[in-house]
Coordinates of C-alpha atoms and ligand atoms in Angstrom, one line a residue:
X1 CA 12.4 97.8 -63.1
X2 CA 10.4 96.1 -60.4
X3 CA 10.0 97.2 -57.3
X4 CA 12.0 95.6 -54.8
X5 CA 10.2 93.5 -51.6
X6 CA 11.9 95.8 -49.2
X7 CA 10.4 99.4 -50.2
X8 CA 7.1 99.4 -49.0
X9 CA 7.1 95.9 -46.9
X10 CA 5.9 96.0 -42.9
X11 CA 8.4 94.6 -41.3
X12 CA 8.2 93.2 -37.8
X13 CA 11.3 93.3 -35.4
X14 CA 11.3 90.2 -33.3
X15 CA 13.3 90.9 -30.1
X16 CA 13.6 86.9 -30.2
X17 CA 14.9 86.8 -26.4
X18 CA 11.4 88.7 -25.1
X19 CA 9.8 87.3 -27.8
X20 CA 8.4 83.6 -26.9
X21 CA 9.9 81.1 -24.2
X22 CA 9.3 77.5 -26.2
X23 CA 11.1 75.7 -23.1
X24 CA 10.8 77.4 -20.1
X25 CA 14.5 78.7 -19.3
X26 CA 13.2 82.3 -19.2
X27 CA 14.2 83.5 -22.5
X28 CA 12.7 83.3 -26.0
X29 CA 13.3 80.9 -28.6
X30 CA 13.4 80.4 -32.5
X31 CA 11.0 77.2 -31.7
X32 CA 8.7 80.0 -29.4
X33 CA 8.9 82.5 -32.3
X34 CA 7.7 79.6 -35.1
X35 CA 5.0 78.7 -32.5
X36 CA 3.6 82.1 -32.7
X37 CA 4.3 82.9 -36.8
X38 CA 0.4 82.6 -37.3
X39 CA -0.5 85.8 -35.0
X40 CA 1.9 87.6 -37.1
X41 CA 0.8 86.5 -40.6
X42 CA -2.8 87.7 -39.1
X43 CA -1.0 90.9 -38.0
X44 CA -0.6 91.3 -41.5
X45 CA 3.1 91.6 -41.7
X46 CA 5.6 91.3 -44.5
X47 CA 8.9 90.6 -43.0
X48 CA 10.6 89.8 -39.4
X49 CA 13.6 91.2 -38.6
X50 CA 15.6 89.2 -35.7
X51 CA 17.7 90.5 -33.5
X52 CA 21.1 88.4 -33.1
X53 CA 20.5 84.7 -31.7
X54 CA 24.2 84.0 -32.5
X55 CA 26.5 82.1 -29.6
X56 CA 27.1 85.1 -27.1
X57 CA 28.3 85.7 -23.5
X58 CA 25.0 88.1 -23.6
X59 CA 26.8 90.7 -21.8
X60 CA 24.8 93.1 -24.4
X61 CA 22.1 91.0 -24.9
X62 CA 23.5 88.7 -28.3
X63 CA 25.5 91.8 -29.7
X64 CA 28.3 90.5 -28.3
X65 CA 29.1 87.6 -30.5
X66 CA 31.4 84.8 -30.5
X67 CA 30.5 82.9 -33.3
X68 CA 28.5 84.6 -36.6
X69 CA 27.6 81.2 -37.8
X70 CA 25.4 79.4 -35.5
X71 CA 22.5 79.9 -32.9
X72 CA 23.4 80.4 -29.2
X73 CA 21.7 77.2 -27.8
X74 CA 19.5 79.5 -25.6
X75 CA 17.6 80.1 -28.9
X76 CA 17.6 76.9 -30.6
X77 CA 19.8 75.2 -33.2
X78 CA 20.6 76.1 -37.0
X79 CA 17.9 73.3 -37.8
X80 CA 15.4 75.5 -36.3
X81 CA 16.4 78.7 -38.3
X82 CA 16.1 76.7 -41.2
X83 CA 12.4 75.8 -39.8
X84 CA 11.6 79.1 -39.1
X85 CA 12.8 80.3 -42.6
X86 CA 10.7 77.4 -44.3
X87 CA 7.3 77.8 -42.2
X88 CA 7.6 81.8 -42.2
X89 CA 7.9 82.0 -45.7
X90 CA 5.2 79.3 -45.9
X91 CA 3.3 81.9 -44.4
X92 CA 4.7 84.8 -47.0
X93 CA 7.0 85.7 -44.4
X94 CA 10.5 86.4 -45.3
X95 CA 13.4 86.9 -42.7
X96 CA 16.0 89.6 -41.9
X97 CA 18.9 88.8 -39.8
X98 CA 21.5 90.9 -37.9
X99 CA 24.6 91.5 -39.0
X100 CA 27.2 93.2 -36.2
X101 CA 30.7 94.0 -37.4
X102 CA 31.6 96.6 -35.4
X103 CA 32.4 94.6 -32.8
X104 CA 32.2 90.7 -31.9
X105 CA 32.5 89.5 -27.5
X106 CA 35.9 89.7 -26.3
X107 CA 35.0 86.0 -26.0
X108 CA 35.4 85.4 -29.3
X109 CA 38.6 83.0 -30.5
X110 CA 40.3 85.9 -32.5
X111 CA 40.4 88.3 -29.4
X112 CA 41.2 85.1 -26.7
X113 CA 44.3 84.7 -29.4
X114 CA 44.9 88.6 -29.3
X115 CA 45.1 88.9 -25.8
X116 CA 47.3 85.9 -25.1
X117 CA 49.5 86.7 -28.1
X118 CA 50.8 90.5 -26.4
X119 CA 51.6 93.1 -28.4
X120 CA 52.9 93.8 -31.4
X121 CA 51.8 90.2 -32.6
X122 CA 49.8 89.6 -36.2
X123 CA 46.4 88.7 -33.6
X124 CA 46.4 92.1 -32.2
X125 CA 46.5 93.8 -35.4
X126 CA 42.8 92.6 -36.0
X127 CA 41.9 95.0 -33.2
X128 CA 42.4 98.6 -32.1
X129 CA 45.5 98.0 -29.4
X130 CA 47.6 101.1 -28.2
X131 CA 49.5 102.1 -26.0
X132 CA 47.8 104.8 -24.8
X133 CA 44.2 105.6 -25.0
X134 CA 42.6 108.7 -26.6
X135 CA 39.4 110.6 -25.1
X136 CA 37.0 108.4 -26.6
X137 CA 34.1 107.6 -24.5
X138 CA 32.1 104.4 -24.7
X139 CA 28.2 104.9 -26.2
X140 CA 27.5 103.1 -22.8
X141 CA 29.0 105.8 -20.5
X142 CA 32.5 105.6 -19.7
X143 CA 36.0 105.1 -21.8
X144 CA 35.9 103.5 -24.7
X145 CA 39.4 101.9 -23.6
X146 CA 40.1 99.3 -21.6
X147 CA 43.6 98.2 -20.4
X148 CA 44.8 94.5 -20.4
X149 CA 47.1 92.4 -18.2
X150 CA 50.2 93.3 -20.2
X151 CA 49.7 97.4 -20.4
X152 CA 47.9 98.0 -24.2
X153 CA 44.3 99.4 -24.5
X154 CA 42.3 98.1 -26.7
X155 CA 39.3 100.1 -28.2
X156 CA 35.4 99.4 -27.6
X157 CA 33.1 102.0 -28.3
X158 CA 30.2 100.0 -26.9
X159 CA 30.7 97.9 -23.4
X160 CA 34.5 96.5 -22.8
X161 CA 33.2 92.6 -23.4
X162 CA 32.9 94.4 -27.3
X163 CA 35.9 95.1 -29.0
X164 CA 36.1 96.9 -32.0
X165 CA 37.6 95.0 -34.8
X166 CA 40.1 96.3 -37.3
X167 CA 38.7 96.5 -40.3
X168 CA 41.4 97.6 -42.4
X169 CA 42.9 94.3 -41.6
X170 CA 41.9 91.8 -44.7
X171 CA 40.7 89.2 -42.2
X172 CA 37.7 91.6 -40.9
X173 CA 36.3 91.9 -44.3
X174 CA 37.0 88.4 -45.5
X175 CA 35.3 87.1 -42.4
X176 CA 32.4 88.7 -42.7
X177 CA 31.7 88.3 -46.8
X178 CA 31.5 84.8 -45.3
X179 CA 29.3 85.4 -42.7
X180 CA 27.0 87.4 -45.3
X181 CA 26.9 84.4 -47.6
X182 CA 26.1 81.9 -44.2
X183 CA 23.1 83.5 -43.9
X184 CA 22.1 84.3 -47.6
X185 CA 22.6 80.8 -48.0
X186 CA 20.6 79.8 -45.3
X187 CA 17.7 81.8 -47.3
X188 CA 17.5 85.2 -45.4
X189 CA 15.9 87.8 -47.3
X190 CA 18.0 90.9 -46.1
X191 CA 20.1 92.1 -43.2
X192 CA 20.2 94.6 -40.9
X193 CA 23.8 96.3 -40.2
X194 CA 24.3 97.0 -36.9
X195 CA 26.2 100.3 -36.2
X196 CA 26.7 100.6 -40.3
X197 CA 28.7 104.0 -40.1
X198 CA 31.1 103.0 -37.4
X199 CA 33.4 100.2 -39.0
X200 CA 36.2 102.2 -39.9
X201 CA 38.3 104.8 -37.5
X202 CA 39.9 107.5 -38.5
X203 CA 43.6 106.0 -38.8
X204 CA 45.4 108.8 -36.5
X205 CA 42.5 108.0 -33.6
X206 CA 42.8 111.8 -32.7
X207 CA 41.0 112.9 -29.7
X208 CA 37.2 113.9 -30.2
X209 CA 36.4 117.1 -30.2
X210 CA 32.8 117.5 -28.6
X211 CA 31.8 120.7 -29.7
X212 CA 33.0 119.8 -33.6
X213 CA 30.3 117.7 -35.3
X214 CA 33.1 115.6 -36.8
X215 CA 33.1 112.4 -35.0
X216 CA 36.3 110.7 -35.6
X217 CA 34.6 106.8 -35.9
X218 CA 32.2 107.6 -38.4
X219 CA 31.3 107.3 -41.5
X220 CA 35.3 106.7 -43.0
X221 CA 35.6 106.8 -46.7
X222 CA 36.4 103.1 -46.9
X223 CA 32.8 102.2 -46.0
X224 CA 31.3 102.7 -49.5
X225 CA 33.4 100.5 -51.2
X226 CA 32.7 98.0 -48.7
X227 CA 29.1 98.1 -48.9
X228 CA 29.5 98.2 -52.7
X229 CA 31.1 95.0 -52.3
X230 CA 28.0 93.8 -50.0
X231 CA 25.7 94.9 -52.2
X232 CA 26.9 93.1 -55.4
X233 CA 26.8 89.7 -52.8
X234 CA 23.0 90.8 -52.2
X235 CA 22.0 91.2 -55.4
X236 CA 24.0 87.9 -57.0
X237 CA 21.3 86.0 -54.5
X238 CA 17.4 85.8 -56.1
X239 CA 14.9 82.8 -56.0
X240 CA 14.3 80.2 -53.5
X241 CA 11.3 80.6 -51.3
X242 CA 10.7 84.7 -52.9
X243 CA 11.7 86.6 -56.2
X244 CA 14.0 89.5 -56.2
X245 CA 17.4 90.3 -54.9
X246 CA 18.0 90.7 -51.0
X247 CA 18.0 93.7 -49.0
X248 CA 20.1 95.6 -46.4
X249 CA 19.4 98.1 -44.1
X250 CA 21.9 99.9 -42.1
X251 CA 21.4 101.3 -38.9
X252 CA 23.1 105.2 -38.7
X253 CA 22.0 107.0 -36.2
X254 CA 22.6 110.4 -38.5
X255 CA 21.7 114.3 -37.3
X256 CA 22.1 115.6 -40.7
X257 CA 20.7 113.9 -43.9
X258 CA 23.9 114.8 -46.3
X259 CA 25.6 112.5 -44.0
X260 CA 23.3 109.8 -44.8
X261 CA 23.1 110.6 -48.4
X262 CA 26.3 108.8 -49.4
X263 CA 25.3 105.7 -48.2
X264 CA 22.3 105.3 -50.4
X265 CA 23.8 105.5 -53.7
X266 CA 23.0 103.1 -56.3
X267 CA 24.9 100.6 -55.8
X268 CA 26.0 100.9 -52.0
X269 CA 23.1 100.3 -49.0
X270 CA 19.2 100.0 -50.4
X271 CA 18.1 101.6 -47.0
X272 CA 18.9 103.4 -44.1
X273 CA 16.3 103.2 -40.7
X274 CA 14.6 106.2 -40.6
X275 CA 16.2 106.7 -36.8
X276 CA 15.4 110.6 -36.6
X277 CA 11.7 109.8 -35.9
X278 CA 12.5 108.3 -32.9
X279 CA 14.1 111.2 -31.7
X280 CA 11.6 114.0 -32.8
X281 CA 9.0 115.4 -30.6
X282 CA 5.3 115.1 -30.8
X283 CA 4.9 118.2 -32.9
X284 CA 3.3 118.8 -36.1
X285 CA 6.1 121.4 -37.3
X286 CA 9.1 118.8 -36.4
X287 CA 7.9 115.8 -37.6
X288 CA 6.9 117.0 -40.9
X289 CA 10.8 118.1 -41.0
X290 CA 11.8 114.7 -40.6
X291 CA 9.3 112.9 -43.0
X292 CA 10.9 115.4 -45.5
X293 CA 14.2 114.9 -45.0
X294 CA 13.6 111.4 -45.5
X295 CA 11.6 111.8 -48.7
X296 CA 14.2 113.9 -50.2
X297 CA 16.6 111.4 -49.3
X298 CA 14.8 108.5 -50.6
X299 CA 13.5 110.2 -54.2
X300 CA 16.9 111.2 -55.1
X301 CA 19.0 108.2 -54.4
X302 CA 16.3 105.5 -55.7
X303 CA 16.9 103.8 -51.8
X304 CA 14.4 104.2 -49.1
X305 CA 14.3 105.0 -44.8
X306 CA 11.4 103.0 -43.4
X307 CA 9.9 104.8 -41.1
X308 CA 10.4 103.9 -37.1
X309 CA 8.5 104.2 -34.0
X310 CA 10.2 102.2 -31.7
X311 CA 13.2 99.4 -31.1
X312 CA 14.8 97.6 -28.6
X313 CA 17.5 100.7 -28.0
X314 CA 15.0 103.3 -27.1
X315 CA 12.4 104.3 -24.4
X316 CA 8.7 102.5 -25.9
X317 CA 6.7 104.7 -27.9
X318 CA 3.5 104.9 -25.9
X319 CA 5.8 106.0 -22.9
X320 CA 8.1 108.4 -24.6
X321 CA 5.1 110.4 -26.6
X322 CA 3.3 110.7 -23.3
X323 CA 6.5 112.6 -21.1
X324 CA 8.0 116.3 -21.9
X325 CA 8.6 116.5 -25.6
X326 CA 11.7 118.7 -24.7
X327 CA 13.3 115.8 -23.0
X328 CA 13.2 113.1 -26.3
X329 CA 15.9 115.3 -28.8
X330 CA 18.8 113.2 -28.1
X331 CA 19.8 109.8 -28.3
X332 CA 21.7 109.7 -24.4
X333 CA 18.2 111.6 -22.9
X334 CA 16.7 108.7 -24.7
X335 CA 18.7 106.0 -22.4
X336 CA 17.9 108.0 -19.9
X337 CA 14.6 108.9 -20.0
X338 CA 13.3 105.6 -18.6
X339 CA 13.8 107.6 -15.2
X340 CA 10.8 110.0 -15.8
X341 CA 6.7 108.6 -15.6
X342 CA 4.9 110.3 -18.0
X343 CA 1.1 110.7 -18.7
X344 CA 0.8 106.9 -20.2
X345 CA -2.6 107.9 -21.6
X346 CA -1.9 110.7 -23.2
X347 CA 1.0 108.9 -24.7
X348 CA -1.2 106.0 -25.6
X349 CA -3.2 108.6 -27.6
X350 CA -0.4 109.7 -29.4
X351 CA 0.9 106.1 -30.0
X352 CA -2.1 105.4 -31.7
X353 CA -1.9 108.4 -34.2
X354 CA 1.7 107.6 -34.6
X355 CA 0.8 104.3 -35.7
X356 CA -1.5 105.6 -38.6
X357 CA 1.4 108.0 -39.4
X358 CA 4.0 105.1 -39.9
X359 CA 1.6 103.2 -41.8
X360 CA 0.5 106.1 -43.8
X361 CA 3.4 107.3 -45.2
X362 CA 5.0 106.0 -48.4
X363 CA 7.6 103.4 -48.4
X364 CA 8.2 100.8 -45.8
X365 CA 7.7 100.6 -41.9
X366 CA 9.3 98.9 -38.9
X367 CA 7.2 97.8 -35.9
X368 CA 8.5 96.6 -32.8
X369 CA 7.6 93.9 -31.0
X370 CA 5.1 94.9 -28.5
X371 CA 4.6 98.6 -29.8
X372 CA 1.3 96.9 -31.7
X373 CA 0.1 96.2 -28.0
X374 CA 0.9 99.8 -27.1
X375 CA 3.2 98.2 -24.3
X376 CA 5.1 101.0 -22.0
X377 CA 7.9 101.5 -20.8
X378 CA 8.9 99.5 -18.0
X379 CA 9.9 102.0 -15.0
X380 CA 10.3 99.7 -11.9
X381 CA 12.7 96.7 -12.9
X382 CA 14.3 96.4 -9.6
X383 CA 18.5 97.4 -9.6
X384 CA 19.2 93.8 -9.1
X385 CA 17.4 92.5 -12.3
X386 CA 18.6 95.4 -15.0
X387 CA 20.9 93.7 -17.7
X388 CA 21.8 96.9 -19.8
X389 CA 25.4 97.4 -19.9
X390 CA 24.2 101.2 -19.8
X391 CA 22.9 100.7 -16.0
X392 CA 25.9 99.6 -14.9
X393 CA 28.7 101.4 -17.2
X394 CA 27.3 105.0 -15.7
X395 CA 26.4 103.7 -12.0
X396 CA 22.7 103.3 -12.7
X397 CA 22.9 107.1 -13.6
X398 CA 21.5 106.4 -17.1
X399 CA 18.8 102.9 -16.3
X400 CA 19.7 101.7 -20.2
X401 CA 17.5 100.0 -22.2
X402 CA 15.6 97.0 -20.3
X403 CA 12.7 98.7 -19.7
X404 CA 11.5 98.4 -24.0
X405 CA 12.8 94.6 -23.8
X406 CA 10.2 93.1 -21.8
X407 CA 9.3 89.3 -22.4
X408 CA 6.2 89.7 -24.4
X409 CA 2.6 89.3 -23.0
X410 CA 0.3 86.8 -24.9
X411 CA -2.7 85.7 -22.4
X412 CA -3.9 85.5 -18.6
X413 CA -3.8 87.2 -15.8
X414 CA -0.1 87.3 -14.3
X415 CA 3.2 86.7 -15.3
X416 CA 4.7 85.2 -17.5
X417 CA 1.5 85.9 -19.4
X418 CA 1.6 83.2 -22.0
X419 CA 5.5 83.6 -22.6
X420 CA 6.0 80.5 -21.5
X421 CA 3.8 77.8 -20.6
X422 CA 4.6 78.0 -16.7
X423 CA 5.6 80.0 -14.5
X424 CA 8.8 80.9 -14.2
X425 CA 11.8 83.7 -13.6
X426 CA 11.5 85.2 -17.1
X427 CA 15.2 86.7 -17.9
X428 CA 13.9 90.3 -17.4
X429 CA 10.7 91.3 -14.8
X430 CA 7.4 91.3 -16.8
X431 CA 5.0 94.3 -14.7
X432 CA 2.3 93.1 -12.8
X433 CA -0.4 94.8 -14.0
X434 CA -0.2 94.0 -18.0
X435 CA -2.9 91.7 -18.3
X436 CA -4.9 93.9 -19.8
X437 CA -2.5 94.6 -22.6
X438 CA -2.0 90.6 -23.7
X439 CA -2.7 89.7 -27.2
X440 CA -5.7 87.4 -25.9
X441 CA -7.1 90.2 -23.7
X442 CA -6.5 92.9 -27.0
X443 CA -7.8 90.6 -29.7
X444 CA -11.7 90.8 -27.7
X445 CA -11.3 94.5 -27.7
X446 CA -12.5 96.1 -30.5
X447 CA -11.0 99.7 -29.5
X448 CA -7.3 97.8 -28.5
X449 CA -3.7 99.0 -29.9
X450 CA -3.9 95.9 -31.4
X451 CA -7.1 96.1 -33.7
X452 CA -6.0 99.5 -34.6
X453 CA -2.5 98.0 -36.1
X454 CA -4.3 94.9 -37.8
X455 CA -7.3 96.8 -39.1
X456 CA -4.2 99.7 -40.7
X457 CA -2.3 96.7 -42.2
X458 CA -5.6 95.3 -43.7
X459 CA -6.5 98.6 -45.1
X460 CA -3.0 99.4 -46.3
X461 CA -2.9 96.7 -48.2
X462 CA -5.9 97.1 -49.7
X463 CA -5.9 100.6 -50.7
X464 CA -4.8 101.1 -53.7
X465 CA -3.0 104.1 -52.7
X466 CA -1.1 102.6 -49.8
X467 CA 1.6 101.2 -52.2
X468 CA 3.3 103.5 -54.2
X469 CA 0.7 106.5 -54.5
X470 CA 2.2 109.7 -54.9
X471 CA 2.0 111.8 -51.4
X472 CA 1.5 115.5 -51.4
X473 CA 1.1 117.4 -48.0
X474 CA -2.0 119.5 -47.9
X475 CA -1.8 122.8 -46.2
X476 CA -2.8 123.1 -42.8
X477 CA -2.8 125.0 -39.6
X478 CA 0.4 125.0 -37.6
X479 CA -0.7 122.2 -35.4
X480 CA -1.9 119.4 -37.7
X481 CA -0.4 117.0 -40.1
X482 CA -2.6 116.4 -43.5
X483 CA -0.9 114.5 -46.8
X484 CA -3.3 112.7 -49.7
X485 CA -1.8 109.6 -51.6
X486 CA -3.0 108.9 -54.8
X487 CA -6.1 107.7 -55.6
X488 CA -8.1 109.2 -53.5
X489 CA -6.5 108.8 -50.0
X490 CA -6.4 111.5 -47.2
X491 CA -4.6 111.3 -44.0
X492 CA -5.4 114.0 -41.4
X493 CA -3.9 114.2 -37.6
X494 CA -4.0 116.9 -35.2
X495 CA -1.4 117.6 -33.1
X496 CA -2.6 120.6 -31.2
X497 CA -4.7 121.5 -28.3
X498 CA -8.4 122.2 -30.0
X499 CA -10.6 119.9 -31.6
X500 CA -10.4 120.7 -35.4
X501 CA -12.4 120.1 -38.6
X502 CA -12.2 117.3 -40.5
X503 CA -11.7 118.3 -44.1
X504 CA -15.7 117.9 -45.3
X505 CA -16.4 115.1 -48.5
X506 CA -14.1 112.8 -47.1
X507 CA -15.4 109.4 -45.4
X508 CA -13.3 108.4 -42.5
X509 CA -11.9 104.8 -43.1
X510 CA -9.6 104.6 -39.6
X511 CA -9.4 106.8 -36.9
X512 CA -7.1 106.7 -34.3
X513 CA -9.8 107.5 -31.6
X514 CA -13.0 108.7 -31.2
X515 CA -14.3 111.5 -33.1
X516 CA -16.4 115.1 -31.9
X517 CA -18.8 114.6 -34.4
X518 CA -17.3 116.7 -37.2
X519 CA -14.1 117.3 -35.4
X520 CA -11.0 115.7 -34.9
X521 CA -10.1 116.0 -31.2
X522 CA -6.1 116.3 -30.1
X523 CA -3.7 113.6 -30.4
X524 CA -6.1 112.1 -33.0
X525 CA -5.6 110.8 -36.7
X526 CA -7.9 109.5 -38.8
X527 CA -7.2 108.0 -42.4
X528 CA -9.9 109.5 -44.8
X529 CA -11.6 108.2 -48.5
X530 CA -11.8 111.4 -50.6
Ligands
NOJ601 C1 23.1 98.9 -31.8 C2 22.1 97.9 -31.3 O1 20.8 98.2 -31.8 C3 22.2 97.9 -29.8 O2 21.2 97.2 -29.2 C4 23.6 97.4 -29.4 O3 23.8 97.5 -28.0 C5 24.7 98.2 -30.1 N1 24.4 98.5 -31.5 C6 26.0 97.6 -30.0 O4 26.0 96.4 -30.9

């Protein structure tokens, strides 16, 4: 059988509202992103994944949606997604969009009707109205209920401007087979499903016990035959602009694999993001846990998890590898890490090995927008300017995500940096001191975050290894992390505090940093011929 487009592709995650600003309202566009397609096809990419441009309220930033069908006019129009799909696959760029079914904006027409229908009417019965709330809390701080005019709750497990739809009512499902076909027709190459594991609620809603791993709004028993159903609409779509069926990748945010496992069967989701990575220190022992995990995971099922460094949901990578590795196990530190500086150029170092472990590893890899510039977190975006539900759903306890979601920096000296053509108010603060980190500035710079990623993807692409060689770790001490791939390629990266040797007969094709000579110093990788 061929191997499909999906398991070994590069895929680049567009946060399109950061991404570029094509008329000068402050926020990205689709015509901004098609301006800029070229400096990805350099890049060297093989796919863009776009985060949702649908008609929104933006209360959580387009995942808040009122209509699946369309563009938000903030982004464009449908005749410009149909540009972008023509001109990116011109460019042998194929496009993933984001599906979100957890949840659509309480501005959408089916909630409007719910609300002004009362209860015990058919509308309400597409979302999760009682009469009394359980002890959910909302993944944004706070209840995960909300009370309305008339005395029901309805349930959100994100921000209250998100209500969870009912999806054992037939018009959840139906609604969204369509919306899957919109965009397959429209020529999309795969989707990403937002919050894949949390569809379904156990029907009694009992309380949540914290200290039970069971969480009673995951991963229901009525999700596989749903994404069964999904994945025989993927695969009855092939041709157009690129061979092959489509893809789907859900996002789970899973703490133990068996949980995962189910959803990779056959024929249910072809991949899962590889989310643990995110969340796993900068040690040698830990992360080679996780890449394990994710092997078994993927050689047993036939599916893959690409491998992650960063998104738009958690703290950037060069900022979170360079703080207390103690601090990054769990997802709600994550949010609020943004809170503690860290030692940026340590973390850069470390950012810079990651990198050639993503892109070393077999099977796919997700880079976000910005990580390839080594961009940090953003620590000082004034109370007044933070968008993140997070911020204000906990007080400003937790600061959210705004600090990864910075419009993009593309040339000169000052803001907006080339992310639009004028200056403006971009929607989020850009920092000023990044002109040093602009594509334009990091293009002339031989040594930049940038030429590392573009000379990886040229070599991985190259290399006949890179693809589908077999990977077998080679044992090491304690502190480093050393795998081959067949034919002949070595990857080598120390993790610990003492320069090491790098194995002898091998030529060193990448290196993360500079080399001692001999030695590989710490927080270093190199990619080696043997
Ligand atoms: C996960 C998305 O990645 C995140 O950005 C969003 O806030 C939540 N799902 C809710 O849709």
């Amino acid at each position: 059988m061929a191997v499909p487009w999906w398991r070994d592709a590069v895929v680049y995650q567009v946060y399109l509202r950061s991404f570029a600003d094509s008329d000068a309202n402050g926020e990205g566009d689709l015509p901004g992103l098609r301006s800029r397609l070229t400096y990805l096809a350099s890049l060297g990419v093989d796919a863009i994944w776009l985060n949702p441009f649908y008609p929104s309220p933006m209360r959580d930033s387009g995942y808040d949606i009122t209509d699946y069908c369309d563009v938000d006019g903030r982004f464009g129009t449908l005749t410009d997604f149909r540009d972008l799909i023509e001109d990116a696959a011109a460019l042998g760029i194929r496009i993933i969009v984001d599906i979100v079914p957890n949840h659509c904006s309480s501005e959408h027409p089916w909630f409007q009707q719910a609300l002004s229908a009362g209860p015990e009417s058919p509308a309400r019965e597409r979302f999760i109205f009682r009469d009394a709330p359980n002890n959910w809390q909302s993944i944004f701080g706070g209840p995960a209920w909300t009370q309305t005019a008339d005395g029901q709750w309805y349930l959100h497990l994100f921000d209250a401007s998100q209500p969870d739809f009912n999806w054992r009512h037939p018009d959840v499902p139906a609604m969204f087979e369509q919306v899957l076909r919109f965009w397959l027709n429209h020529g999309v190459a795969g989707v990403r499903i937002d919050m894949a594991n949390t569809l379904f609620k156990d029907t009694e809603l009992p309380d949540r016990d914290m200290a039970s791993p069971v969480v009673p709004y995951y991963d229901q028993p009525e999700l596989h035959g749903l994404y069964r159903s999904w994945r025989k609409i993927l695969d009855s779509y092939r041709g157009d602009a690129f061979p092959g069926p489509r893809g789907a990748i859900g996002e789970i945010w899973f703490t133990n694999p068996d949980s995962a496992r189910p959803y990779l069967a056959k024929d249910e989701l072809p991949q899962l993001f590889n989310l643990r990575l995110l969340l796993t220190p900068w040690t040698a022992r830990e992360l080679r846990v996780v890449i394990d995990e994710a092997r078994g995971l993927t050689t047993r099922s036939g599916a893959s998890l690409p491998w992650v460094l960063g998104n738009h949901d958690i703290t950037r990578v060069v900022s979170r590898l360079g703080i207390d590795q103690a601090l990054i196990r769990h997802p709600t530190d994550a949010l609020r890490r943004g809170m503690v500086p860290g030692d940026l150029s340590l973390g850069t170092r470390r950012a810079r090995a990651a990198a050639l472990v993503l892109l070393a590893l077999p099977g796919g890899a997700y880079i976000y927008q910005g990580d390839e510039l080594g961009l940090p977190e953003y620590l000082d975006i004034p109370a007044d300017r933070r968008q993140d539900p997070t911020f204000y759903r906990t007080d400003g306890a937790a600061v959210g995500r705004d600090g990864c979601r910075i419009p993009m920096p593309w040339s000169g000296d000052v803001p907006p940096y080339g992310f639009a053509d004028r200056p403006l108010r971009t929607w989020l603060p850009q920092p000023s001191d990044w002109a040093r980190l602009t594509v334009a500035a990091q293009l002339s710079d031989p040594e930049s975050m940038l030429n590392l990623y573009r000379a990886a993807l040229r070599l991985r692409r190259e290399h006949p290894a890179l693809g589908d060689g077999e990977m077998t770790w080679t044992e090491t001490g304690a502190d480093q992390l050393a795998f081959t791939r067949d034919p002949g390629f070595g990857f080598f990266a120390n993790l610990g505090d003492e320069p090491v040797g790098i194995p002898p007969s091998s030529r060193v094709l990448l290196s993360s940093g500079p080399l001692e000579g001999p030695l590989l110093p710490p927080d270093t990788a190199v990619w080696l011929q043997q």
